[in-house]
Coordinates of C-alpha atoms in Angstrom, one line a residue:
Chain A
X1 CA -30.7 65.2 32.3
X2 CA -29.8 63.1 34.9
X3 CA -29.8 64.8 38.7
X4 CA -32.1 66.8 41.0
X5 CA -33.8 70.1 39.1
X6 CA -36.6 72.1 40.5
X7 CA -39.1 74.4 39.1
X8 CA -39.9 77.1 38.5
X9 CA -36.8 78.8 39.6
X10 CA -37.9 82.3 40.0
X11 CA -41.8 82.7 41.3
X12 CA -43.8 86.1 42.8
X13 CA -47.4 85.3 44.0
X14 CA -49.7 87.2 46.2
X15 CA -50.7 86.4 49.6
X16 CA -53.3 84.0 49.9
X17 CA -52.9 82.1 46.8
X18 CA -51.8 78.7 46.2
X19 CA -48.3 77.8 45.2
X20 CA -46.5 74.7 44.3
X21 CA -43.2 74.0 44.1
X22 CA -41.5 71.1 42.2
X23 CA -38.7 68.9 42.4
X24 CA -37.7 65.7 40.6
X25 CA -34.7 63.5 40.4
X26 CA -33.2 61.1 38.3
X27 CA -31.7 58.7 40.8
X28 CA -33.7 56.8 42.7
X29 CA -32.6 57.9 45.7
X30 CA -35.0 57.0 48.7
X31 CA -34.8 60.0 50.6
X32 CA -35.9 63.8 49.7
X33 CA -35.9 66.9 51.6
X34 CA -37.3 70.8 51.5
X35 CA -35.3 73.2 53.0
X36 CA -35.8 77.1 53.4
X37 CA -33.0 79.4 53.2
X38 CA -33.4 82.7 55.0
X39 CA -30.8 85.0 56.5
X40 CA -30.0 85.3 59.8
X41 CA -31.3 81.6 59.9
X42 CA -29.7 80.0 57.2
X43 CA -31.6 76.8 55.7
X44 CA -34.1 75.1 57.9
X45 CA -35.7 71.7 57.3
X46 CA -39.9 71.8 56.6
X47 CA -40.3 68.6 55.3
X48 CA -38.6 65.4 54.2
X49 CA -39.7 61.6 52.9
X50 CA -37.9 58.5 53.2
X51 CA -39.9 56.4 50.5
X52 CA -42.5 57.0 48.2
X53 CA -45.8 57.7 50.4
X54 CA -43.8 58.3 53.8
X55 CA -43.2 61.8 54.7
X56 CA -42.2 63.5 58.1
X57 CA -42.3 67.1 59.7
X58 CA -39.0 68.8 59.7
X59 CA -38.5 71.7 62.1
X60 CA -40.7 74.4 60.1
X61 CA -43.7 72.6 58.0
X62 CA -46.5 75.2 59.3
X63 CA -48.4 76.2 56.2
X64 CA -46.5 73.7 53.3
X65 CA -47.9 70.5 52.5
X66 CA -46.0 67.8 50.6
X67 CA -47.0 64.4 48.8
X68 CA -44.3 61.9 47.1
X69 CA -46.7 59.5 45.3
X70 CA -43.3 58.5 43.2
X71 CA -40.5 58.1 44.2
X72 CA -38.7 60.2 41.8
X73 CA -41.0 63.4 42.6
X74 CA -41.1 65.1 45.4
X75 CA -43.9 68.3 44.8
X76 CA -44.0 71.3 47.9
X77 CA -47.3 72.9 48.2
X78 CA -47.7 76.4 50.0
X79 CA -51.5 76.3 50.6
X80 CA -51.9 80.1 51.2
X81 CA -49.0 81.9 50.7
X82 CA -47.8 84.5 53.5
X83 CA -45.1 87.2 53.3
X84 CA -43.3 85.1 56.2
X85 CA -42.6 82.6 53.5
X86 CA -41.0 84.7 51.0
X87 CA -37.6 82.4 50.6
X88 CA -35.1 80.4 48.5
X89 CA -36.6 76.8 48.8
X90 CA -33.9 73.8 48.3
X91 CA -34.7 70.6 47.3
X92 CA -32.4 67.9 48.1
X93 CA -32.2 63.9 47.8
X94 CA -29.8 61.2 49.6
X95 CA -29.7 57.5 48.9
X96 CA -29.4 56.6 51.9
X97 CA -30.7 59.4 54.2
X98 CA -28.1 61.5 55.3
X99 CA -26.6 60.0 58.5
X100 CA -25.5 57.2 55.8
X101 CA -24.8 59.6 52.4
X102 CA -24.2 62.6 51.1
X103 CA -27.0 64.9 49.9
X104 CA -27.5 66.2 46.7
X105 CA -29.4 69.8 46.3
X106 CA -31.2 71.1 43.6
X107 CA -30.6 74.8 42.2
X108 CA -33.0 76.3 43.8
X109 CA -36.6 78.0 43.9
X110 CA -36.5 82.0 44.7
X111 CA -40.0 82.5 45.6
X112 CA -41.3 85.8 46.6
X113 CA -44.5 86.8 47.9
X114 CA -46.7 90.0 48.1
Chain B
X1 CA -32.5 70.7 69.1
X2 CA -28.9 70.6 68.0
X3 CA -27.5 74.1 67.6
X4 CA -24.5 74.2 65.5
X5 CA -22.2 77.2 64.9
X6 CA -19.7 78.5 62.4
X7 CA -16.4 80.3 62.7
X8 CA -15.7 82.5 61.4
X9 CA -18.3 84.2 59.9
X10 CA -16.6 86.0 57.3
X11 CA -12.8 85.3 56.4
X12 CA -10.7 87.3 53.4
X13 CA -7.7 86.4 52.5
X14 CA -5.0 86.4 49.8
X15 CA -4.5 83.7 47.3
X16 CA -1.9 80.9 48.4
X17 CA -2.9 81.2 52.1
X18 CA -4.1 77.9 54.6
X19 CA -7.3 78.3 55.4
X20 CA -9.1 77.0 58.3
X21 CA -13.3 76.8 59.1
X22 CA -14.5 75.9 62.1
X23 CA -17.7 74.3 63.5
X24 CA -19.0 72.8 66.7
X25 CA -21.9 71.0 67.6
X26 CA -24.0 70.9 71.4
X27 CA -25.6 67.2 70.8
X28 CA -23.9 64.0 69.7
X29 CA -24.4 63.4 65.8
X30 CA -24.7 60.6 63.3
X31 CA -22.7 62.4 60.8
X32 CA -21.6 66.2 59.9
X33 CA -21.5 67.4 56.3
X34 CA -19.6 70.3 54.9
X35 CA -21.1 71.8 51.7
X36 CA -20.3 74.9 49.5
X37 CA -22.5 77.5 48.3
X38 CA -21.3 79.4 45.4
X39 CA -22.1 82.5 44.2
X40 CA -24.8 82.0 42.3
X41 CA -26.7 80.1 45.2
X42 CA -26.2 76.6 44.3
X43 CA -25.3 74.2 47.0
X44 CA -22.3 71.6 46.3
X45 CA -21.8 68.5 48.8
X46 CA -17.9 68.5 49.7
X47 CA -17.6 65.9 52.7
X48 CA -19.8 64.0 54.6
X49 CA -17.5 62.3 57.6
X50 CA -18.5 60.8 60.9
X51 CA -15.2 60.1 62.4
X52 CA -11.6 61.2 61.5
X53 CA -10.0 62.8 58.5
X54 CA -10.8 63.0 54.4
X55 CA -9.2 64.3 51.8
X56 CA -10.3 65.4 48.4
X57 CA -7.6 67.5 46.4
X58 CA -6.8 70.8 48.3
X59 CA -9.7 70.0 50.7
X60 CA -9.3 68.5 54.2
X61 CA -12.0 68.1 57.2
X62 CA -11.2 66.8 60.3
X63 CA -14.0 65.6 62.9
X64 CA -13.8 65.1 66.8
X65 CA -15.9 63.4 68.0
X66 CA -15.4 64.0 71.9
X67 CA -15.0 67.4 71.3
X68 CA -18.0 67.9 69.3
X69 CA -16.2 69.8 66.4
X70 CA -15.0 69.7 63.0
X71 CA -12.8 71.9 60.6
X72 CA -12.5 72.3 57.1
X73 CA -9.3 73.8 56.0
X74 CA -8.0 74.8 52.0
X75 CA -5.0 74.8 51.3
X76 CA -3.3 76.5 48.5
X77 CA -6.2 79.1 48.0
X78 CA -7.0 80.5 45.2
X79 CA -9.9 83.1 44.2
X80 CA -12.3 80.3 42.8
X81 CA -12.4 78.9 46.3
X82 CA -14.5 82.4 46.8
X83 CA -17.8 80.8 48.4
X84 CA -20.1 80.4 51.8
X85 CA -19.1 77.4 53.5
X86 CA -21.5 75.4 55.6
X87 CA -21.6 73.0 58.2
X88 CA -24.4 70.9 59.2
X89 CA -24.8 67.9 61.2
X90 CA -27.0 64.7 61.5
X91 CA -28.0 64.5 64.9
X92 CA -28.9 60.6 64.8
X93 CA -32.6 59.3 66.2
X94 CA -35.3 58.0 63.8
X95 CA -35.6 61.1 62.3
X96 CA -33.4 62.4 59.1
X97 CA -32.6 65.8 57.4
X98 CA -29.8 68.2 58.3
X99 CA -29.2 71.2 61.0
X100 CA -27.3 73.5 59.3
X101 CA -24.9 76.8 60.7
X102 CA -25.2 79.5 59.3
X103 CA -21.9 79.6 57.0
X104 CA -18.5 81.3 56.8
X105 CA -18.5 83.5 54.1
X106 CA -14.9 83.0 52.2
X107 CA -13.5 85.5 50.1
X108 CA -9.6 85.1 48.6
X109 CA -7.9 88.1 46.9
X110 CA -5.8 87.9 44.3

Protein backbone atom coordinates (compact mmCIF):
# COMPACT_ATOMS: atom_id res chain seq x y z
CA UNK A 1 0.00 0.00 0.00
CA UNK A 2 1.37 3.05 -0.98
CA UNK A 3 2.05 5.76 2.09
CA UNK A 4 3.90 5.94 5.51
CA UNK A 5 2.88 2.86 8.03
CA UNK A 6 4.67 1.99 11.16
CA UNK A 7 4.93 -0.91 13.29
CA UNK A 8 4.06 -2.34 15.59
CA UNK A 9 1.26 -0.19 16.59
CA UNK A 10 0.61 -1.11 20.08
CA UNK A 11 3.98 -2.27 22.21
CA UNK A 12 4.49 -2.85 26.29
CA UNK A 13 8.12 -3.69 27.24
CA UNK A 14 9.96 -3.54 30.51
CA UNK A 15 12.46 -1.15 31.49
CA UNK A 16 15.85 -1.83 30.39
CA UNK A 17 15.10 -3.72 27.40
CA UNK A 18 15.69 -2.99 23.86
CA UNK A 19 12.95 -1.68 21.55
CA UNK A 20 12.71 -0.79 18.00
CA UNK A 21 10.32 1.01 16.29
CA UNK A 22 9.69 0.93 12.52
CA UNK A 23 8.59 3.12 9.83
CA UNK A 24 8.61 2.74 6.11
CA UNK A 25 7.26 4.75 3.23
CA UNK A 26 6.41 4.34 -0.14
CA UNK A 27 7.34 7.69 -1.63
CA UNK A 28 10.62 8.55 -1.91
CA UNK A 29 10.40 11.36 0.00
CA UNK A 30 13.99 12.65 1.22
CA UNK A 31 13.09 13.71 4.52
CA UNK A 32 11.83 11.64 7.69
CA UNK A 33 11.11 12.46 11.15
CA UNK A 34 10.27 10.89 14.90
CA UNK A 35 8.25 12.72 16.94
CA UNK A 36 6.92 11.95 20.57
CA UNK A 37 3.57 12.85 21.59
CA UNK A 38 3.00 13.45 25.36
CA UNK A 39 0.43 15.65 27.09
CA UNK A 40 1.09 18.67 28.50
CA UNK A 41 3.89 18.81 25.79
CA UNK A 42 2.25 17.81 22.82
CA UNK A 43 4.71 16.19 19.99
CA UNK A 44 8.34 16.96 20.25
CA UNK A 45 10.93 16.24 17.59
CA UNK A 46 13.89 13.43 18.66
CA UNK A 47 15.19 12.76 15.44
CA UNK A 48 14.96 13.42 11.79
CA UNK A 49 17.15 12.52 8.35
CA UNK A 50 17.32 14.43 5.23
CA UNK A 51 18.81 11.54 2.97
CA UNK A 52 19.64 8.09 3.28
CA UNK A 53 22.77 8.00 5.81
CA UNK A 54 22.25 11.67 7.10
CA UNK A 55 20.51 12.02 10.33
CA UNK A 56 20.31 14.98 12.87
CA UNK A 57 19.29 15.57 16.66
CA UNK A 58 15.88 17.06 17.12
CA UNK A 59 15.13 18.61 20.40
CA UNK A 60 14.67 15.29 22.56
CA UNK A 61 17.07 12.31 21.14
CA UNK A 62 18.50 11.31 24.70
CA UNK A 63 18.26 7.55 24.89
CA UNK A 64 16.80 6.77 20.88
CA UNK A 65 19.08 5.95 18.25
CA UNK A 66 18.14 5.94 14.57
CA UNK A 67 19.77 4.66 11.28
CA UNK A 68 18.26 5.24 7.57
CA UNK A 69 20.51 3.01 5.46
CA UNK A 70 17.45 3.26 2.74
CA UNK A 71 15.86 5.72 1.90
CA UNK A 72 12.50 4.39 2.19
CA UNK A 73 13.06 3.11 5.90
CA UNK A 74 13.48 4.99 8.62
CA UNK A 75 13.94 2.27 11.92
CA UNK A 76 13.82 4.18 15.88
CA UNK A 77 15.75 2.32 18.32
CA UNK A 78 15.06 2.84 22.23
CA UNK A 79 18.34 1.29 23.60
CA UNK A 80 17.08 0.78 27.14
CA UNK A 81 13.76 1.61 27.61
CA UNK A 82 12.75 4.01 30.70
CA UNK A 83 9.30 4.76 32.07
CA UNK A 84 10.07 8.52 30.91
CA UNK A 85 9.58 7.21 27.39
CA UNK A 86 6.34 5.63 27.67
CA UNK A 87 4.66 7.65 24.54
CA UNK A 88 2.78 7.69 21.14
CA UNK A 89 5.81 7.88 18.68
CA UNK A 90 4.88 9.53 15.00
CA UNK A 91 6.66 8.97 12.12
CA UNK A 92 6.48 11.35 9.47
CA UNK A 93 8.13 12.09 5.83
CA UNK A 94 8.32 15.39 3.56
CA UNK A 95 9.69 15.57 0.07
CA UNK A 96 11.10 18.43 0.45
CA UNK A 97 11.70 18.98 4.28
CA UNK A 98 9.10 20.88 5.70
CA UNK A 99 9.93 24.60 5.26
CA UNK A 100 9.35 23.57 1.39
CA UNK A 101 6.24 20.74 1.88
CA UNK A 102 3.80 19.34 3.68
CA UNK A 103 4.49 16.40 6.03
CA UNK A 104 2.89 13.22 5.96
CA UNK A 105 2.51 11.17 9.41
CA UNK A 106 2.18 7.78 9.97
CA UNK A 107 -0.62 6.18 12.33
CA UNK A 108 1.18 5.88 15.02
CA UNK A 109 3.25 3.64 17.64
CA UNK A 110 1.58 3.56 21.33
CA UNK A 111 4.38 2.26 23.26
CA UNK A 112 4.19 1.69 26.89
CA UNK A 113 6.81 0.79 29.26
CA UNK A 114 7.01 -0.90 32.73
CA UNK B 1 13.77 27.76 20.64
CA UNK B 2 10.51 28.86 19.04
CA UNK B 3 7.60 28.65 21.46
CA UNK B 4 4.36 28.61 19.71
CA UNK B 5 0.90 28.75 21.36
CA UNK B 6 -2.65 27.79 20.58
CA UNK B 7 -5.97 29.49 21.30
CA UNK B 8 -8.05 28.39 22.42
CA UNK B 9 -7.50 25.40 24.00
CA UNK B 10 -10.73 23.87 23.95
CA UNK B 11 -13.74 25.30 21.84
CA UNK B 12 -17.56 23.61 21.64
CA UNK B 13 -19.81 24.76 19.51
CA UNK B 14 -22.98 24.01 17.63
CA UNK B 15 -23.14 22.84 14.06
CA UNK B 16 -23.39 25.67 11.29
CA UNK B 17 -21.26 28.06 13.41
CA UNK B 18 -17.71 30.12 12.06
CA UNK B 19 -15.07 28.91 13.68
CA UNK B 20 -11.91 30.58 14.31
CA UNK B 21 -8.25 28.95 15.80
CA UNK B 22 -5.62 30.89 16.65
CA UNK B 23 -1.79 30.63 16.88
CA UNK B 24 1.24 32.88 17.35
CA UNK B 25 4.76 32.32 17.10
CA UNK B 26 7.95 34.31 19.17
CA UNK B 27 10.79 33.69 16.26
CA UNK B 28 10.47 34.38 12.53
CA UNK B 29 9.60 31.02 10.61
CA UNK B 30 10.14 29.37 7.24
CA UNK B 31 6.66 28.14 7.12
CA UNK B 32 3.70 27.16 9.60
CA UNK B 33 1.58 24.05 9.15
CA UNK B 34 -1.86 23.39 10.43
CA UNK B 35 -2.71 19.71 10.80
CA UNK B 36 -5.76 17.72 12.32
CA UNK B 37 -5.73 15.01 14.74
CA UNK B 38 -8.76 12.92 14.71
CA UNK B 39 -10.13 10.90 17.12
CA UNK B 40 -8.53 7.99 16.78
CA UNK B 41 -4.97 9.66 16.90
CA UNK B 42 -4.08 9.90 13.40
CA UNK B 43 -2.50 13.15 12.20
CA UNK B 44 -3.88 14.67 8.80
CA UNK B 45 -1.73 17.63 7.00
CA UNK B 46 -4.45 20.47 6.23
CA UNK B 47 -2.24 23.56 5.14
CA UNK B 48 1.16 24.34 4.94
CA UNK B 49 1.42 28.34 4.12
CA UNK B 50 4.27 30.80 4.56
CA UNK B 51 2.61 33.95 3.44
CA UNK B 52 -1.04 34.99 2.95
CA UNK B 53 -4.33 33.10 2.60
CA UNK B 54 -5.38 29.31 1.28
CA UNK B 55 -8.37 27.81 0.88
CA UNK B 56 -9.39 24.21 0.73
CA UNK B 57 -13.35 23.67 0.75
CA UNK B 58 -14.75 24.97 4.18
CA UNK B 59 -11.20 25.48 5.40
CA UNK B 60 -9.34 28.89 5.41
CA UNK B 61 -5.82 29.95 7.16
CA UNK B 62 -4.54 33.06 7.11
CA UNK B 63 -0.70 33.94 8.06
CA UNK B 64 0.86 37.30 9.19
CA UNK B 65 3.85 37.51 8.83
CA UNK B 66 4.77 40.83 10.85
CA UNK B 67 2.56 39.81 13.36
CA UNK B 68 3.85 36.47 13.91
CA UNK B 69 0.38 34.74 13.78
CA UNK B 70 -1.88 32.65 11.85
CA UNK B 71 -5.65 31.44 12.10
CA UNK B 72 -7.51 28.69 10.86
CA UNK B 73 -11.13 29.26 10.76
CA UNK B 74 -14.25 26.51 9.50
CA UNK B 75 -16.91 27.59 8.30
CA UNK B 76 -20.17 25.84 8.08
CA UNK B 77 -19.35 23.40 10.95
CA UNK B 78 -20.45 20.37 11.23
CA UNK B 79 -19.87 17.44 13.92
CA UNK B 80 -17.21 15.57 11.67
CA UNK B 81 -15.10 18.66 12.03
CA UNK B 82 -14.89 17.23 15.81
CA UNK B 83 -10.93 16.99 16.18
CA UNK B 84 -7.60 18.62 17.92
CA UNK B 85 -6.21 21.15 15.77
CA UNK B 86 -2.53 21.88 15.66
CA UNK B 87 -0.29 24.48 14.75
CA UNK B 88 3.28 24.17 14.18
CA UNK B 89 5.82 26.18 12.62
CA UNK B 90 9.21 25.85 10.68
CA UNK B 91 11.51 28.08 12.24
CA UNK B 92 14.04 28.30 9.13
CA UNK B 93 18.03 27.70 9.74
CA UNK B 94 19.89 24.50 8.43
CA UNK B 95 17.96 22.49 10.55
CA UNK B 96 14.35 20.90 9.72
CA UNK B 97 11.43 19.26 11.66
CA UNK B 98 8.45 21.02 13.19
CA UNK B 99 7.68 22.92 16.74
CA UNK B 100 4.39 22.09 17.41
CA UNK B 101 1.48 23.91 20.03
CA UNK B 102 -0.15 22.09 21.83
CA UNK B 103 -3.70 21.97 19.92
CA UNK B 104 -7.21 23.31 20.24
CA UNK B 105 -9.35 20.66 21.04
CA UNK B 106 -12.74 21.22 18.67
CA UNK B 107 -15.91 19.78 19.57
CA UNK B 108 -19.30 20.75 17.36
CA UNK B 109 -22.74 19.72 18.72
CA UNK B 110 -25.35 18.82 16.85
Amino acid sequence: DAGITQSPRYKITETGRQVTLMCHQTWSHSYMFWYRQDLGHGLRLIYYSAAADITDKGEVPDGYVVSRSKTENFPLTLESATRSQTSVYFCASSERGTANTEAFFGQGTRLTVV
Amino acid sequence: KNEVEQSPQNLTAQEGEFITINCSYSVGISALHWLQQHPGGGIVSLFMLSSGKKKHGRLIATINIQEKHSSLHITASHPRDSAVYICAVHSGGGADGLTFGKGTHLIIQP
